[in-house]
């Protein structure tokens, strides 16, 4: 009898439908040379989904399940993480690495799973006609380069003619991304562009900073990540380079980047793709996630630059999932539906207000042909104790970045044998 | 004097000082290899571990705090005190000695007489173990290391060279400090090896294990001694490099800079590590200065190895290494 009951119970368990959930993989890096940036981002990403589960019961009534996989910012391990998790119903991948992104673009496209590479990855993925499953809203590296030049144009009475600008960059696919845009902008605005590469991880930059000291460029634009950021800022202080003329991109403007230099780094500027400072959503995360002992980390990163960005990334993913549920009329969405939701995503100020994140990012609408958003960014500055926002969202020069996107995406389509979709009729 | 020549002089001086920093890491390798024939892959991670421990002790952090909080549901991170830099350095040195004793007792004592490749593999395992322990003990965040070392441009050198050449040289005070510390360290190590009983025992073991054993020298004791010294050298390297960039995982990768230094200077010579470091430091700096801009820059990492390979072709044992003559 006991055996019979056990068999019936086991059969019933097998026959009953599995509990639905929305699976969001988190390809994080909490170890390795880039952990200092990976940890707060992953904490923010996971904590926002936990908040949705605790406060709202998930998205559209379906609980969210986050599966974390450690990549150590290593491309091979990132691909392994993708392969290990993709069969588990993964809705969207955010690898937080340009190297991993380049490897995942063809794989994810073939598997029908969308990629969201927010402010990193392959810039020309903006072109949705070629990159059907890759999204890089709200901004990309070419936007960042253009916004930087727009800021400098504004500060120099609209002309950079005769100025010397140095790009100090991580010698990798990531670091080389802005070069074409800056070369085009240099030709257009008449400034001299000098390129200085730093080998990964960037612990040694003495020779590069000696050259900067000799050349005395008017501005140094900076594409760094990990230890390269802290070393560069310290070297700039050492040679007494005017820090307000040293401008990092959004991966070189986090709290830990300036922590070791502290007060001495006051004046250093960096772009950001999202607003900083206190927001109502932080109090909710504190109450429902951190105080409840459910935080991904120890809760100390709440509100930091990269925590905020991770949370913003999760919010954009959640909103796209919500949109997908709305379009398809089902709560338990598939990766293909998620892609549709991402392509129809529209972020408005009213919606960001309602989510407790007023103005966290620019307003933008994604479409079949445009997967990149508006490309706007803000300029921030380290004042010695905290990052302060200097400007509102600034637009890039689309007349420069647009043709480059078309050219590069066309080259990729030819190389990968992709026939671009026709988005005009959609 | 032409500008390029003046710039080259500045680059050379900076290269020499960078070379001292490389030599600091290479020294740890040499000490262990000389005494035990082990190529210690874990030397870079030992520098990271030592620096993390130093900062942890200085700031009064609770070791394994995250783990303790996770298991017991507590919320403790600090003891509530701060330890002065010098005391923290001494305590960290004791931790490194403790590590040497544990490594010897639980790993290397069981591998006496094994092939060098087995010992090398053991140090790879030790490196990854120590990396994990370091993370678990102190966390993965970047820590600010401040033991009061001066940093930034040396104004005196700047002023003197400006008066001489019309261009002030940039020399980092931290690099000057590192050069002084390295000189004292090397002099101390040489004096220890030459004039103390323990040092002579160390040299005897380095020359011939079996002969040393036959005259009553305790091999285990000497190996603990050598690993302790390597741990203290790793601490010094960790302080110097960590002061530049903050203490973080990348510190463990400085070991990669020591390899070309060892190839060039020889694996068994303390002066070789210093001279090798200086040659690599100057060579890579001048190459980056003169050729780098023509080929896209960022040449330092690979050029150091090219330089070392060139030396290897002509002198396989390195500049100061012992020439191996095997009679059949």
PDB file of C-alpha atoms in Angstrom, chain A residues 30-33 35-36 39 169 171 197-201 203-204 206-208 210-211 213-214 226-227 230-231 234-235 238-240 256 259-261 298 301, chain B residues 7 10-11 14 22 66 77 135 140 142 144 151-153 155 158 167-170 172 241 244-245 248-251 253 257 284-285 288-289 296 298 300-301:
ATOM      1  CA  UNK A  30      32.595  38.570  -8.611  1.00  0.00           C
ATOM      2  CA  UNK A  31      36.132  37.230  -8.952  1.00  0.00           C
ATOM      3  CA  UNK A  32      39.137  38.172 -11.059  1.00  0.00           C
ATOM      4  CA  UNK A  33      40.741  41.468 -11.993  1.00  0.00           C
ATOM      5  CA  UNK A  35      35.412  42.051  -9.820  1.00  0.00           C
ATOM      6  CA  UNK A  36      35.307  45.519  -8.283  1.00  0.00           C
ATOM      7  CA  UNK A  39      30.047  43.038  -7.999  1.00  0.00           C
ATOM      8  CA  UNK A 169      42.396  53.269 -24.089  1.00  0.00           C
ATOM      9  CA  UNK A 171      44.078  47.703 -25.649  1.00  0.00           C
ATOM     10  CA  UNK A 197      47.009  52.091 -25.821  1.00  0.00           C
ATOM     11  CA  UNK A 198      47.442  50.404 -22.445  1.00  0.00           C
ATOM     12  CA  UNK A 199      47.741  46.628 -22.238  1.00  0.00           C
ATOM     13  CA  UNK A 200      45.301  44.708 -20.050  1.00  0.00           C
ATOM     14  CA  UNK A 201      44.824  44.786 -17.149  1.00  0.00           C
ATOM     15  CA  UNK A 203      48.535  48.018 -13.914  1.00  0.00           C
ATOM     16  CA  UNK A 204      51.402  49.715 -15.722  1.00  0.00           C
ATOM     17  CA  UNK A 206      53.992  54.907 -16.528  1.00  0.00           C
ATOM     18  CA  UNK A 207      55.258  55.259 -20.101  1.00  0.00           C
ATOM     19  CA  UNK A 208      51.900  56.429 -21.409  1.00  0.00           C
ATOM     20  CA  UNK A 210      55.215  60.262 -19.397  1.00  0.00           C
ATOM     21  CA  UNK A 211      54.158  60.771 -22.999  1.00  0.00           C
ATOM     22  CA  UNK A 213      53.304  64.864 -19.722  1.00  0.00           C
ATOM     23  CA  UNK A 214      55.569  65.556 -22.720  1.00  0.00           C
ATOM     24  CA  UNK A 226      39.149  47.606 -13.823  1.00  0.00           C
ATOM     25  CA  UNK A 227      42.524  48.382 -12.313  1.00  0.00           C
ATOM     26  CA  UNK A 230      42.558  53.549 -10.547  1.00  0.00           C
ATOM     27  CA  UNK A 231      46.091  53.528 -11.945  1.00  0.00           C
ATOM     28  CA  UNK A 234      46.667  58.138  -9.781  1.00  0.00           C
ATOM     29  CA  UNK A 235      49.136  58.691 -12.637  1.00  0.00           C
ATOM     30  CA  UNK A 238      51.201  62.234 -10.087  1.00  0.00           C
ATOM     31  CA  UNK A 239      52.072  64.204 -13.230  1.00  0.00           C
ATOM     32  CA  UNK A 240      49.729  67.009 -12.129  1.00  0.00           C
ATOM     33  CA  UNK A 256      35.870  52.420  -6.579  1.00  0.00           C
ATOM     34  CA  UNK A 259      38.318  55.605  -3.901  1.00  0.00           C
ATOM     35  CA  UNK A 260      42.055  55.009  -3.586  1.00  0.00           C
ATOM     36  CA  UNK A 261      42.957  58.522  -4.783  1.00  0.00           C
ATOM     37  CA  UNK A 298      25.888  42.739   1.747  1.00  0.00           C
ATOM     38  CA  UNK A 301      26.645  48.931  -2.641  1.00  0.00           C
TER      39      UNK A 301
ATOM     40  CA  UNK B   7      63.026  62.684 -23.107  1.00  0.00           C
ATOM     41  CA  UNK B  10      63.745  60.653 -18.497  1.00  0.00           C
ATOM     42  CA  UNK B  11      62.317  57.430 -19.937  1.00  0.00           C
ATOM     43  CA  UNK B  14      61.807  55.763 -15.089  1.00  0.00           C
ATOM     44  CA  UNK B  22      59.896  44.023 -11.241  1.00  0.00           C
ATOM     45  CA  UNK B  66      31.161  37.562   4.865  1.00  0.00           C
ATOM     46  CA  UNK B  77      32.592  43.515   9.477  1.00  0.00           C
ATOM     47  CA  UNK B 135      38.740  36.465  -1.538  1.00  0.00           C
ATOM     48  CA  UNK B 140      37.073  41.067  -3.717  1.00  0.00           C
ATOM     49  CA  UNK B 142      39.486  47.236  -4.063  1.00  0.00           C
ATOM     50  CA  UNK B 144      43.087  51.488  -0.343  1.00  0.00           C
ATOM     51  CA  UNK B 151      53.759  59.426  -3.848  1.00  0.00           C
ATOM     52  CA  UNK B 152      53.786  61.851  -6.778  1.00  0.00           C
ATOM     53  CA  UNK B 153      56.413  63.848  -8.607  1.00  0.00           C
ATOM     54  CA  UNK B 155      60.015  68.278  -6.924  1.00  0.00           C
ATOM     55  CA  UNK B 158      62.023  68.191 -11.354  1.00  0.00           C
ATOM     56  CA  UNK B 167      62.732  70.258 -18.978  1.00  0.00           C
ATOM     57  CA  UNK B 168      61.883  68.877 -15.541  1.00  0.00           C
ATOM     58  CA  UNK B 169      62.023  65.079 -15.281  1.00  0.00           C
ATOM     59  CA  UNK B 170      59.125  63.184 -13.756  1.00  0.00           C
ATOM     60  CA  UNK B 172      57.695  59.248  -8.780  1.00  0.00           C
ATOM     61  CA  UNK B 241      52.519  47.799  -6.094  1.00  0.00           C
ATOM     62  CA  UNK B 244      50.115  52.530  -6.740  1.00  0.00           C
ATOM     63  CA  UNK B 245      46.858  50.900  -7.732  1.00  0.00           C
ATOM     64  CA  UNK B 248      42.991  44.199  -5.776  1.00  0.00           C
ATOM     65  CA  UNK B 249      43.135  40.972  -7.720  1.00  0.00           C
ATOM     66  CA  UNK B 250      45.345  42.422 -10.480  1.00  0.00           C
ATOM     67  CA  UNK B 251      48.183  42.535  -7.997  1.00  0.00           C
ATOM     68  CA  UNK B 253      49.337  39.327 -12.134  1.00  0.00           C
ATOM     69  CA  UNK B 257      56.397  40.753 -15.050  1.00  0.00           C
ATOM     70  CA  UNK B 284      60.731  47.975 -22.504  1.00  0.00           C
ATOM     71  CA  UNK B 285      60.506  51.684 -21.640  1.00  0.00           C
ATOM     72  CA  UNK B 288      57.838  51.881 -26.110  1.00  0.00           C
ATOM     73  CA  UNK B 289      59.296  55.385 -26.364  1.00  0.00           C
ATOM     74  CA  UNK B 296      50.301  51.210 -32.088  1.00  0.00           C
ATOM     75  CA  UNK B 298      51.226  49.006 -25.630  1.00  0.00           C
ATOM     76  CA  UNK B 300      55.658  46.691 -22.751  1.00  0.00           C
ATOM     77  CA  UNK B 301      54.165  43.291 -21.973  1.00  0.00           C
TER      78      UNK B 301
END
